[in-house]
C-alpha angles and dihedrals in degrees: 000000000000091000093049090055090054091052091051093051091050092049092051091049091053093049091050091051093050092048095054093043091058095046119088111256114258110175115173088212093055107040122187121263127242135240112272121241113229124211137170134212089228141011094206118060116184110152123189123222087258088062091063093117098024125097106248101172137021131193123201135176142192122266111266087209099225117184092252141077106296089225089071097048113119126217129183117197109207123202128184137149113273117273099027096092091229092296092138099027130163114217140200121198121216125186122203102344129094100220146041132199130206128209121216091258092052092050089048091051092051091049091048092048089063090055096240120153110253119249095041124116106233126185115232132189118220129191139158133232115201128193146146114283089265090054093254121142100020121193129188119221128217117284120247125190124221130179114226129194116187127213138214126219107249115248116228115200120204129179133209090233134032091206165200090185124190116195115214125202089216087066093046096133097041125094110270096209140314128263118195135181142161128259119265107197122195113197112292094326122123106248120206129190136214130190108225127191139178137165115272108275093029090096091207090284090144106005128182112241138204111198111220104178113215092330119116096210139051135182107188119208113254096242095047091044091050092052092048092050090051088052088050091057105271097124116219110276095016135107126231141155111256128196120216131193139160120236122197124214139189108244134354096283089080091217103110107063123200116179140346124224128227116290123252119197121207132180106229134183116202130198130226108258112251110244122219091237139013132205136181123225134170148089090288090066132072091249095052117203093327109132124226091048124219112271144245090008093064098033119103121231119227113247096186139327094301108028143057133199137196137179106216140159111244126195116222120243094027136094143226147183136218119235129198092202121042111233094017127104095187094102134022144172129212149138137243091225133046090254095232096113120099108287091016123240136301115273111236129193137214113319092011090067107097117250090241087060125215111330118230120234120279092251126054115236148092116320137183110225118195120186116194115191093188097057092029089231133142118198128187115191129178107252125224090192118077111205108226121230090228137020132200136183122225134171150089090291091064131075090247095052116203094328109133126227092046127218114278097174110119104249098054099012117156094195118115122232114236107239099181140343089286107027142065131190139192138174109218141158112250125195116222120243094028136095142225147187138216117237125198092200121042112233094015127104094187095101133023143169129211146125145237097243134054090250095231096113121097108285092019123237135310113265112235128192135216113319092011089067108096117249090241087060125215111330118231121233119278092249125058113235149096116314138185110225120192120185116196118192093185094067097017096239137130125199128199116199130176110253124210100171134102118308137247102036112202126225089222136018133204136181124225134171149091090287089065131072090246093054116200094327110132125227090048127220117276092252090063094067116106122236112240107226096175139358091278106023132077132182138189135171117207142134117276127196117227123245094022133099143232146181138217116236126199092200121041111231095019129100094190095102135021144171129211147130146226101245130080092212101042140283144144118355111241125198132216112313092014089067108095117248089241087060125216112329118232121231122282091246125053116234147098114315136187107221117198119190112189116183091184092062094030091231139117122200135191122208121184112230 
């Protein structure tokens, strides 16, 4: 019985322990805390940029009176836009104190973190959660509502010049000017900037834009700046007032704009971009309005980096245009006058060219037309030099001697290739200690061209005509060898340069073969003729079929001579019997290819387009 009583006492003790362990602790010496009461110094928060580092709002709350050191009490301030029940809240944790203040920058960062567009007034709910430091015994405060409006730091744009600014084509690769501005942060977002500009009155309805990333400066290159200004409405060669501003954006997509800077107005003069080529078309020319125009007779020759020249016959009472792309009417140049007055006329572009086009001079005849894209001028001057339609070389320095007519058969031909409307070129072997002449008509001694020097000096020699040519004729160089001779009737010069490339150099070049659309039919179609881009270089772009072959022909319709190679991607130019019997292999992949045949370097190359 004694032992049973002991077991009973132990069982009661165990039940008592379990009972009190399951019951919530209620110790009169450690009472529970109470829910804090939250308050704010303001219900409308609208900081200015100047408040960036100033406290603009403070939140405080009553002491929850936990049974612990107040320095260890934990508070979490919760903020979310009204109506979301704190489902996407932003929080701030405070330990030990009963308040928190926010600077203008901190309020702006909170606003930005929610993704709201700055400048709006958005309603936010704010509450507080209190607890012990270990998160036990949490209480929620009352909810207060505040209206917050964010701000953006103003952007101030400055420029390295106040104008007027004249863009020059001679400075095309230099910086045009510098644009600078300050950063305008928005919370933790990545802010990107773009320089925008439009002509005065355009009101930035469709501005041109230069994206600058996160940089706060840009110095656009003259040529790119000039093109962008033309696109903005400052026609090439004209002067207008242009407005500039900087726009900030969230992210690199440049779709979500933030704030625009101040506007800076500059007076700017643009230049007409210099085209790569220039052609003349119209009823005043021999080719009429047919487009593409005949080349090289109606193709200008470049005089320097900014100007072109042509010697051309113009019919009175007609008109014409200048085209940068042969066969294309998209762009044009012209003048409202015939360009014969002192100083010429103003060069106009595209829609500024009058509908009646450029009038031809009052008298039919040969004229020298010079187009200068730097000065925007267009001069038309009666020409005393008539550019021949053909040119031949004859003389003791040549293989044919003084026999006239000279040989025009390909391998041994003494006929020049016309390079442009005003120039001719030929690669020929000249014998030292002899002389020669240029003839405009083969077999005829009535007219001739030549010079008094061998033309090898820098700048060449002065081209003379008829009786001005010395009786001793044009002297050959002091060393026998192959020479490149270029005769230019625009500036009346001839140059004689030693030539170390592949011989003979054809006046024309064609492609034939199973790899081409025309197959092995000879003569080949017109679109299988190369374009001669210099005295010794030819180019063509056309489709080639893989696993086939082809040849280059100097004379269309003849199999007497041929050029080719052994590689499908390019290599050394081979001539006649050196060309393999399997001919030149086409690339491994069918497609459009640019073929370049350069007799000066002795190489041909293929580039897939």
